Coordinates of C-alpha atoms in Angstrom, one line a residue:
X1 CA 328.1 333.1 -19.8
X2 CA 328.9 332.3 -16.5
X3 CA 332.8 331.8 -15.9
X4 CA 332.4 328.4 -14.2
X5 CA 331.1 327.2 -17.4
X6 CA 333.8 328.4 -19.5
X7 CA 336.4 325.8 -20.9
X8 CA 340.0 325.4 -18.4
X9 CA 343.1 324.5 -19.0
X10 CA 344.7 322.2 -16.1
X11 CA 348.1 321.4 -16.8
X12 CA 348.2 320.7 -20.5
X13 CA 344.4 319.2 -20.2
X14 CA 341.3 320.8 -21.6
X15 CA 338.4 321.1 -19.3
X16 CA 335.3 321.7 -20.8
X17 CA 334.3 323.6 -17.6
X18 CA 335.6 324.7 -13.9
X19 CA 333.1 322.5 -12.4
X20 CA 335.2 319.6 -10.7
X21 CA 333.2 316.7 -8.9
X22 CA 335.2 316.6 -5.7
X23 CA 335.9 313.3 -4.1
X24 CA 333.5 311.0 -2.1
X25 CA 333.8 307.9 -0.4
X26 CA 330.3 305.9 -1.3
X27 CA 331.5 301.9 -0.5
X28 CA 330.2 300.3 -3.8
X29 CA 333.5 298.5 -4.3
X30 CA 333.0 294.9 -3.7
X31 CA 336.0 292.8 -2.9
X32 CA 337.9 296.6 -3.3
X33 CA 337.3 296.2 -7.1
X34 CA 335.5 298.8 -8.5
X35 CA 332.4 297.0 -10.8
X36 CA 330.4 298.0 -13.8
X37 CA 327.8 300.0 -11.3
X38 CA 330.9 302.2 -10.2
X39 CA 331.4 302.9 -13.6
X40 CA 327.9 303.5 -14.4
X41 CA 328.4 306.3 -11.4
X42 CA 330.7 308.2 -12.8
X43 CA 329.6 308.2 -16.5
X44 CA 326.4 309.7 -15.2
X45 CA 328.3 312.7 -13.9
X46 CA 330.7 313.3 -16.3
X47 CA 329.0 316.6 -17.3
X48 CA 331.5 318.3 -14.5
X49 CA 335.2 319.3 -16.5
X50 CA 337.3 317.2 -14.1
X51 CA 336.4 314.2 -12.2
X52 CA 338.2 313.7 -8.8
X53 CA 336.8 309.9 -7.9
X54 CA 336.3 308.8 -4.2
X55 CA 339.2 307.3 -1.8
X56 CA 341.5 304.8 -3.6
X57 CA 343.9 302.6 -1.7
X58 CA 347.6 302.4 -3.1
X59 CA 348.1 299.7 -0.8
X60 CA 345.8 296.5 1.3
X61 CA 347.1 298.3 4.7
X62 CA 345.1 301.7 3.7
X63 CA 341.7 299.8 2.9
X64 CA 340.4 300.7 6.2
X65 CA 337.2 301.4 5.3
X66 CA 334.6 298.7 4.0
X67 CA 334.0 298.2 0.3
X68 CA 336.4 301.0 -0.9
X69 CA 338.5 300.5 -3.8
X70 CA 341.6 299.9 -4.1
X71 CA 344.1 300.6 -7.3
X72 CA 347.1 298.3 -6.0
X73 CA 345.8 295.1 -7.9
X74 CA 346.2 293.9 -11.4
X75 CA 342.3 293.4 -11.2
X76 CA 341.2 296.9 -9.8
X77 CA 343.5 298.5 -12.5
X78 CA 341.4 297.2 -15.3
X79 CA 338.4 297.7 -13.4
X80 CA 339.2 301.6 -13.2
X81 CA 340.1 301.3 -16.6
X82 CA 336.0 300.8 -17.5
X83 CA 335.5 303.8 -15.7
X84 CA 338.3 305.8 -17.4
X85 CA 336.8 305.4 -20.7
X86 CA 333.4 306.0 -20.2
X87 CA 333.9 309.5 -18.4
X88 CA 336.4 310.0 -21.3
X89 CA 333.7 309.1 -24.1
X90 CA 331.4 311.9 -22.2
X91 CA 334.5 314.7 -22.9
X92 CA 335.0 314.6 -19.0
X93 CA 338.7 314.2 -17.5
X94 CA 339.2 312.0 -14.5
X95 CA 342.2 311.8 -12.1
X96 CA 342.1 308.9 -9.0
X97 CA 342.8 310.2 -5.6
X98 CA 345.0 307.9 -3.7
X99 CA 344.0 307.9 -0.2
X100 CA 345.6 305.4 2.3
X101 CA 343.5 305.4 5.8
X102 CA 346.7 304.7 7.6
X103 CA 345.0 304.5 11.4
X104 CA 341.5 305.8 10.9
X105 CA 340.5 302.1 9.8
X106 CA 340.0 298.4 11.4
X107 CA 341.4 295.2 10.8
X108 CA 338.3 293.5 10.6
X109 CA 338.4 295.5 6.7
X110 CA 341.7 294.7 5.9
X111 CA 342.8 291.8 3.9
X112 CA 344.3 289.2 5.6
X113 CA 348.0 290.5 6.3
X114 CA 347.2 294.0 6.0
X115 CA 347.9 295.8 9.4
X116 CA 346.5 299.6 10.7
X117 CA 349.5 301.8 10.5
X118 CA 350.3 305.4 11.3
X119 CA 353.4 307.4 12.0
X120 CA 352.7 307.2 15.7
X121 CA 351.2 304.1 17.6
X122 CA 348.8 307.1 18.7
X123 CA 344.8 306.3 18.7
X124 CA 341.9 308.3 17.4
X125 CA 338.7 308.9 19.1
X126 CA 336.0 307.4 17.3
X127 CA 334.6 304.4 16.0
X128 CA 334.5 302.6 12.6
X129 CA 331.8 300.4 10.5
X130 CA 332.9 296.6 9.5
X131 CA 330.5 294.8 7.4
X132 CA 331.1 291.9 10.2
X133 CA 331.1 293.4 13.5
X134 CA 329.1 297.0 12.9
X135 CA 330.7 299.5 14.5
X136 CA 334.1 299.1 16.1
X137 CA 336.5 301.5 18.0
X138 CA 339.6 302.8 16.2
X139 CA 342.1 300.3 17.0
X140 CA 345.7 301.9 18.2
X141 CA 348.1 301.8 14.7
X142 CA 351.6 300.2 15.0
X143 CA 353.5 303.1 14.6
X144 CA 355.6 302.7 11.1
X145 CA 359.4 301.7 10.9
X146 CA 361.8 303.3 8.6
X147 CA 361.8 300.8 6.0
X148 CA 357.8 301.0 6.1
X149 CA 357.9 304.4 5.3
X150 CA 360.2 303.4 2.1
X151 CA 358.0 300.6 1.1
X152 CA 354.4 303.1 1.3
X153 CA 356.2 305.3 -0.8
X154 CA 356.4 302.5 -3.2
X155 CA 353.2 301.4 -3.1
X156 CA 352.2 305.4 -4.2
X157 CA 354.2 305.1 -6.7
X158 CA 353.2 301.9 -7.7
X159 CA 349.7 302.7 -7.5
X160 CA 350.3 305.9 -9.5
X161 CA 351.8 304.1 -12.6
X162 CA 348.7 301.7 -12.5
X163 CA 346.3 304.9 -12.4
X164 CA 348.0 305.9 -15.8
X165 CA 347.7 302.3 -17.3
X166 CA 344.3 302.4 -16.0
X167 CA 343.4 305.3 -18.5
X168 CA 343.6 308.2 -15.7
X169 CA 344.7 311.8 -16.5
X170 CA 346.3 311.8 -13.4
X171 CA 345.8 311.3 -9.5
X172 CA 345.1 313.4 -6.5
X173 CA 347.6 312.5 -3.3
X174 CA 344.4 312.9 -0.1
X175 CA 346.5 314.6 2.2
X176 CA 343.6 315.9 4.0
X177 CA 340.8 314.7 6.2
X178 CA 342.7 312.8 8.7
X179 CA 344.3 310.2 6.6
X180 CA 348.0 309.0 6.2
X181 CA 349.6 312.0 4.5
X182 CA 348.0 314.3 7.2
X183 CA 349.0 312.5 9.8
X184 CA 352.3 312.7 9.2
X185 CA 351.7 316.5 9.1
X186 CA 350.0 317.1 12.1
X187 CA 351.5 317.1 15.6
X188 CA 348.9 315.3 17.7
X189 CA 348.8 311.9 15.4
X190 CA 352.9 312.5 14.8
X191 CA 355.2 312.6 17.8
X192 CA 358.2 310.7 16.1
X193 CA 361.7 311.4 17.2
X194 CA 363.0 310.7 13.7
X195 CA 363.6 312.7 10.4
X196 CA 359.9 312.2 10.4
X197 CA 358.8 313.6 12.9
X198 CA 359.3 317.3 15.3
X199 CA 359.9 320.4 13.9
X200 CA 357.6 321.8 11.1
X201 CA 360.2 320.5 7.8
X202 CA 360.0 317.3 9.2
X203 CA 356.7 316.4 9.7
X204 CA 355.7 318.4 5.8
X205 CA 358.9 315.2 4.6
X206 CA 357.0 312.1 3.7
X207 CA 354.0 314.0 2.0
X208 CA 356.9 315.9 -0.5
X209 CA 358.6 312.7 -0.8
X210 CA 355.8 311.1 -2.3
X211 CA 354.6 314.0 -4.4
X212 CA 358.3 314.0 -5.5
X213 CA 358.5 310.3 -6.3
X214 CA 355.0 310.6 -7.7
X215 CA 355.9 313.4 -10.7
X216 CA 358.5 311.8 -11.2
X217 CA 357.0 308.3 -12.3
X218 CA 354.0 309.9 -14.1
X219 CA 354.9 313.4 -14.6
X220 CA 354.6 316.5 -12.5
X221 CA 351.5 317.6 -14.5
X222 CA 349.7 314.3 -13.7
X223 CA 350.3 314.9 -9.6
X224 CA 348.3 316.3 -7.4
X225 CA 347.3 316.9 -3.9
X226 CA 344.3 317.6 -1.9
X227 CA 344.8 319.6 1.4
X228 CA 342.6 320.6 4.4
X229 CA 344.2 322.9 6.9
X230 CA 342.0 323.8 9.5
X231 CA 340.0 321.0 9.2
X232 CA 338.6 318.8 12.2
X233 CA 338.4 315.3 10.1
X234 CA 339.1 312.0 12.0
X235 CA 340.1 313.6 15.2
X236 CA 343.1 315.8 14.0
X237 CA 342.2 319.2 14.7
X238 CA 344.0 322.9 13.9
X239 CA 347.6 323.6 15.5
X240 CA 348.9 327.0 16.7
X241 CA 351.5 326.4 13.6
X242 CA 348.4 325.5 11.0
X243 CA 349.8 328.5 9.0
X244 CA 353.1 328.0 8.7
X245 CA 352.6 324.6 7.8
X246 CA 350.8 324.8 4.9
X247 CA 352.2 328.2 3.9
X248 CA 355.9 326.3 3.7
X249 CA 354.0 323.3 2.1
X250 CA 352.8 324.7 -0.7
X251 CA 355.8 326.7 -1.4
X252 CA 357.7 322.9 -1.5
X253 CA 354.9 321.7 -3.3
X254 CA 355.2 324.8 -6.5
X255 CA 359.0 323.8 -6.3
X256 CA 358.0 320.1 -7.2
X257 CA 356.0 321.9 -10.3
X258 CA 352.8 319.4 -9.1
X259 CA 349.6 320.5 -11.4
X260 CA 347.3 321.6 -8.6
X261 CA 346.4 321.8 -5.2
X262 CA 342.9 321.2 -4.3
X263 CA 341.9 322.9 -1.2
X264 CA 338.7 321.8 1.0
X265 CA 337.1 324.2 3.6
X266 CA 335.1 321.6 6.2
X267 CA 333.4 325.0 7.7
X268 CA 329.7 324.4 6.2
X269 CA 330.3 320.8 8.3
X270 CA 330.7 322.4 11.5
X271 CA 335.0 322.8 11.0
X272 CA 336.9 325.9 11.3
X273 CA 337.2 328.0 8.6
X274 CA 340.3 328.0 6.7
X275 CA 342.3 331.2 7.5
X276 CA 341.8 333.6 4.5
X277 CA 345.3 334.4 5.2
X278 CA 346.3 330.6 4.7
X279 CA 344.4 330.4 1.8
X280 CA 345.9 333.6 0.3
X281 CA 350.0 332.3 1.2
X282 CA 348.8 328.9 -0.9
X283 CA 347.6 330.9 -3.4
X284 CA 350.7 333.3 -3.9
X285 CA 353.4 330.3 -3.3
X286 CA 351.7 328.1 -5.8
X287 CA 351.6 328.6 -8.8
X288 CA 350.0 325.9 -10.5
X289 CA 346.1 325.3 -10.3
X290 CA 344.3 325.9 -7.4
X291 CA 340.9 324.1 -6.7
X292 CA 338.9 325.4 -3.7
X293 CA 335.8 323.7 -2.6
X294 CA 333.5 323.0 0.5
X295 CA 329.9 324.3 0.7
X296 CA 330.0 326.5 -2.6
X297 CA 326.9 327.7 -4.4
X298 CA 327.1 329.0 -8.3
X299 CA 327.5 332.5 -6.9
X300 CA 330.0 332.0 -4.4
X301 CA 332.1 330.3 -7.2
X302 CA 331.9 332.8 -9.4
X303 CA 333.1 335.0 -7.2
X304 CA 336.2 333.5 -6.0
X305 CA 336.6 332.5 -10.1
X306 CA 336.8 336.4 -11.0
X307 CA 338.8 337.2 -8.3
X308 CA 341.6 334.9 -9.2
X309 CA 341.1 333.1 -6.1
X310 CA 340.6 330.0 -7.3
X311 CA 341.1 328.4 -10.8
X312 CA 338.9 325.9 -10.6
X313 CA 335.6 325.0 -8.1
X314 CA 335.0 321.8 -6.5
X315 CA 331.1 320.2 -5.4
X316 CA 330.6 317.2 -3.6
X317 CA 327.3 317.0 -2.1
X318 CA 325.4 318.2 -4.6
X319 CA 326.9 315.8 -7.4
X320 CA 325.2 312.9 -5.3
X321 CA 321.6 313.5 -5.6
X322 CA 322.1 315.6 -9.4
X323 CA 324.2 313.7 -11.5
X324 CA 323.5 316.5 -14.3
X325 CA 324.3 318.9 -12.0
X326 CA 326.6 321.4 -14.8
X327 CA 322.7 321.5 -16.7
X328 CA 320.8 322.3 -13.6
X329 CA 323.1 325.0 -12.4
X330 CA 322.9 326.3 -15.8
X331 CA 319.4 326.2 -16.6
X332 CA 318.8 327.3 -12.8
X333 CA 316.9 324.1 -12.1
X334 CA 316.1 323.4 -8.4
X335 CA 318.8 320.3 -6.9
X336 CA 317.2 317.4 -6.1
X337 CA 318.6 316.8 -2.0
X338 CA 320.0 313.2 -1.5
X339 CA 319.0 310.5 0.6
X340 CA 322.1 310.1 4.0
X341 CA 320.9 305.9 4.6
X342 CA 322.1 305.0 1.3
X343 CA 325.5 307.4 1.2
X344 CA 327.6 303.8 2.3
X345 CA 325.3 301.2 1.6
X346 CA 326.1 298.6 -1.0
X347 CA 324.0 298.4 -4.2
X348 CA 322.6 301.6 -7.0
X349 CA 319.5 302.6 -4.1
X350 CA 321.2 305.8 -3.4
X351 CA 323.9 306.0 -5.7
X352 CA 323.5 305.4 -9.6
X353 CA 318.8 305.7 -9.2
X354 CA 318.9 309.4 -9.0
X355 CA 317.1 311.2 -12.0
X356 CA 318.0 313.5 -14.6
X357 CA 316.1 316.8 -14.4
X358 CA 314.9 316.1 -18.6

């Protein structure tokens, strides 16, 4: 038996398998509540051992995207809760990843009062969809004040302890991709004069602060964080310190005790590749689990797997088109390939209609 398909333990959870369905953003969520066809979504591919769900907002300023969920609400926490407890019926684990747009969003899908934020009132290149208005530029983000910072914190937190009520095993902090979190690490989208902002421990502060605060609300083995040096996401591109960075992150990171780091390679999108050399410092200063993923096959995975490279593998694409994806990579069944006009469009065309290979 292949190793991918052999039981895990993450934390003090039981995985049935190392196949993890990595994170995707697919806009089902009406009114940022997540509805029964959500749920339906995620039962369906509940054959992977862990479950990492698409983009959720801890807070109405990081909804910049249209119909994404949000997990700040009284109403979206028992929404998720539906979805907890039918990938739990299915022997799957699930944990939420928390993903605040900060300025790679528009106003025009933000609730009313909700502003575009970032650490620096600096713009990105690129353009947006709003339901309203098609596409729109990126506006420029009011750059964040102290007590800001404090109260985003909070709403993690917050957010964090409804993800637990909400039947989650635990919840994945998206510090990668160009969002929030990343900002704050990367020079070109932070230029702050602050504690925040400048030398290399500064900019890595407000992503351990909220993995700090995070554990310690829920528990370290409930916290994680999902990371993508050398990645080209939302106009933030690699920095001539990229590997120091990280390295020093994820040594800060072990020291908080969180339960894994999940680690995305963009290169099969057209990115850099991530430094081996990076990817082997993470691996040495962390000692928790460690879930590489971007453009893996079965054979690639096995191979980093027996290595001791990685503990776990992550698959995106693939879960989208094959929601029995675990049986077809066992039974060496041909993947169905997915249809890219439906990937954001409301409604199950696209999302919850694909077959099962039986």
């Amino acid at each position: 038996m292949k190793s991918l398909f052999s039981e895990a333990k993450l934390g003090n959870l039981s995985l049935k398998n190392k196949v993890v369905m990595a994170p995707m953003t697919r806009s089902r969520s009406i009114g940022n509540v997540p509805g029964d066809l959500v749920a339906t979504y995620y039962e369906q591919r509940a054959e992977a051992g862990l479950i990492i769900t698409e983009g959720t907002s801890p807070s109405p300023n990081g909804l910049g995207y249209a119909r994404i969920p949000g997990i700040f609400s009284e109403e979206q926490t028992k929404a998720w809760k539906k979805v907890t407890d039918k990938v739990h019926a299915k022997g799957s684990k699930i944990f939420v990843q928390l993903m605040h747009t900060g300025r790679i969003g528009h106003e025009l899908n933000l609730p009313k009062g909700a502003k575009v934020l970032g650490p620096s009132a600096i713009l990105a290149k690129g353009q947006m969809w709003t339901d309203t208005d098609g596409m729109k530029d990126h506006p420029t983000p009011q750059e964040m004040t102290k007590t800001e910072i404090k109260s985003t914190l909070e709403e993690f937190v917050n957010a964090s302890k409804n993800a637990i009520q909400a039947g989650f095993d635990g919840v994945e902090l998206h510090a990668a991709n160009g969002y929030l979190l990343e900002q704050f690490l990367h020079p070109s989208s932070n230029q702050r004069t602050d504690e925040y902002g400048g030398s290399i421990e500064n900019r890595i502060r407000f992503v351990l602060e909220v993995a700090s605060e995070v554990s310690a609300a829920i528990g370290k083995e409930k916290t994680a964080i999902r990371l993508s040096p050398y990645g080209a996401f939302n106009d933030l591109f690699p920095f001539p310190e990229t590997h120091e960075e990280y390295s020093l992150l994820a040594e800060k990171l072990n020291q908080i005790g969180i339960v894994y780091i999940h680690l995305v390679d963009h290169s099969s999108m057209g990115a850099p590749t991530v430094e081996p050399e990076t990817v082997q410092n993470i691996r040495k200063a962390f000692k928790g689990t460690l879930i590489l993923s971007g453009g893996y096959d079965v054979e690639r995975a096995e191979k980093d797997l027996s290595t001791g490279l990685a503990d776990l593998v992550a698959f995106g694409k693939p879960f989208l088109a094959n929601p029995d994806l675990v049986t077809r990579f066992q039974k060496n069944i041909a993947l169905a390939s997915f249809d890219q006009t439906t990937l954001y469009t409301p409604g199950e065309k696209g999302y919850s209609d694909y077959a099962f290979a039986s």
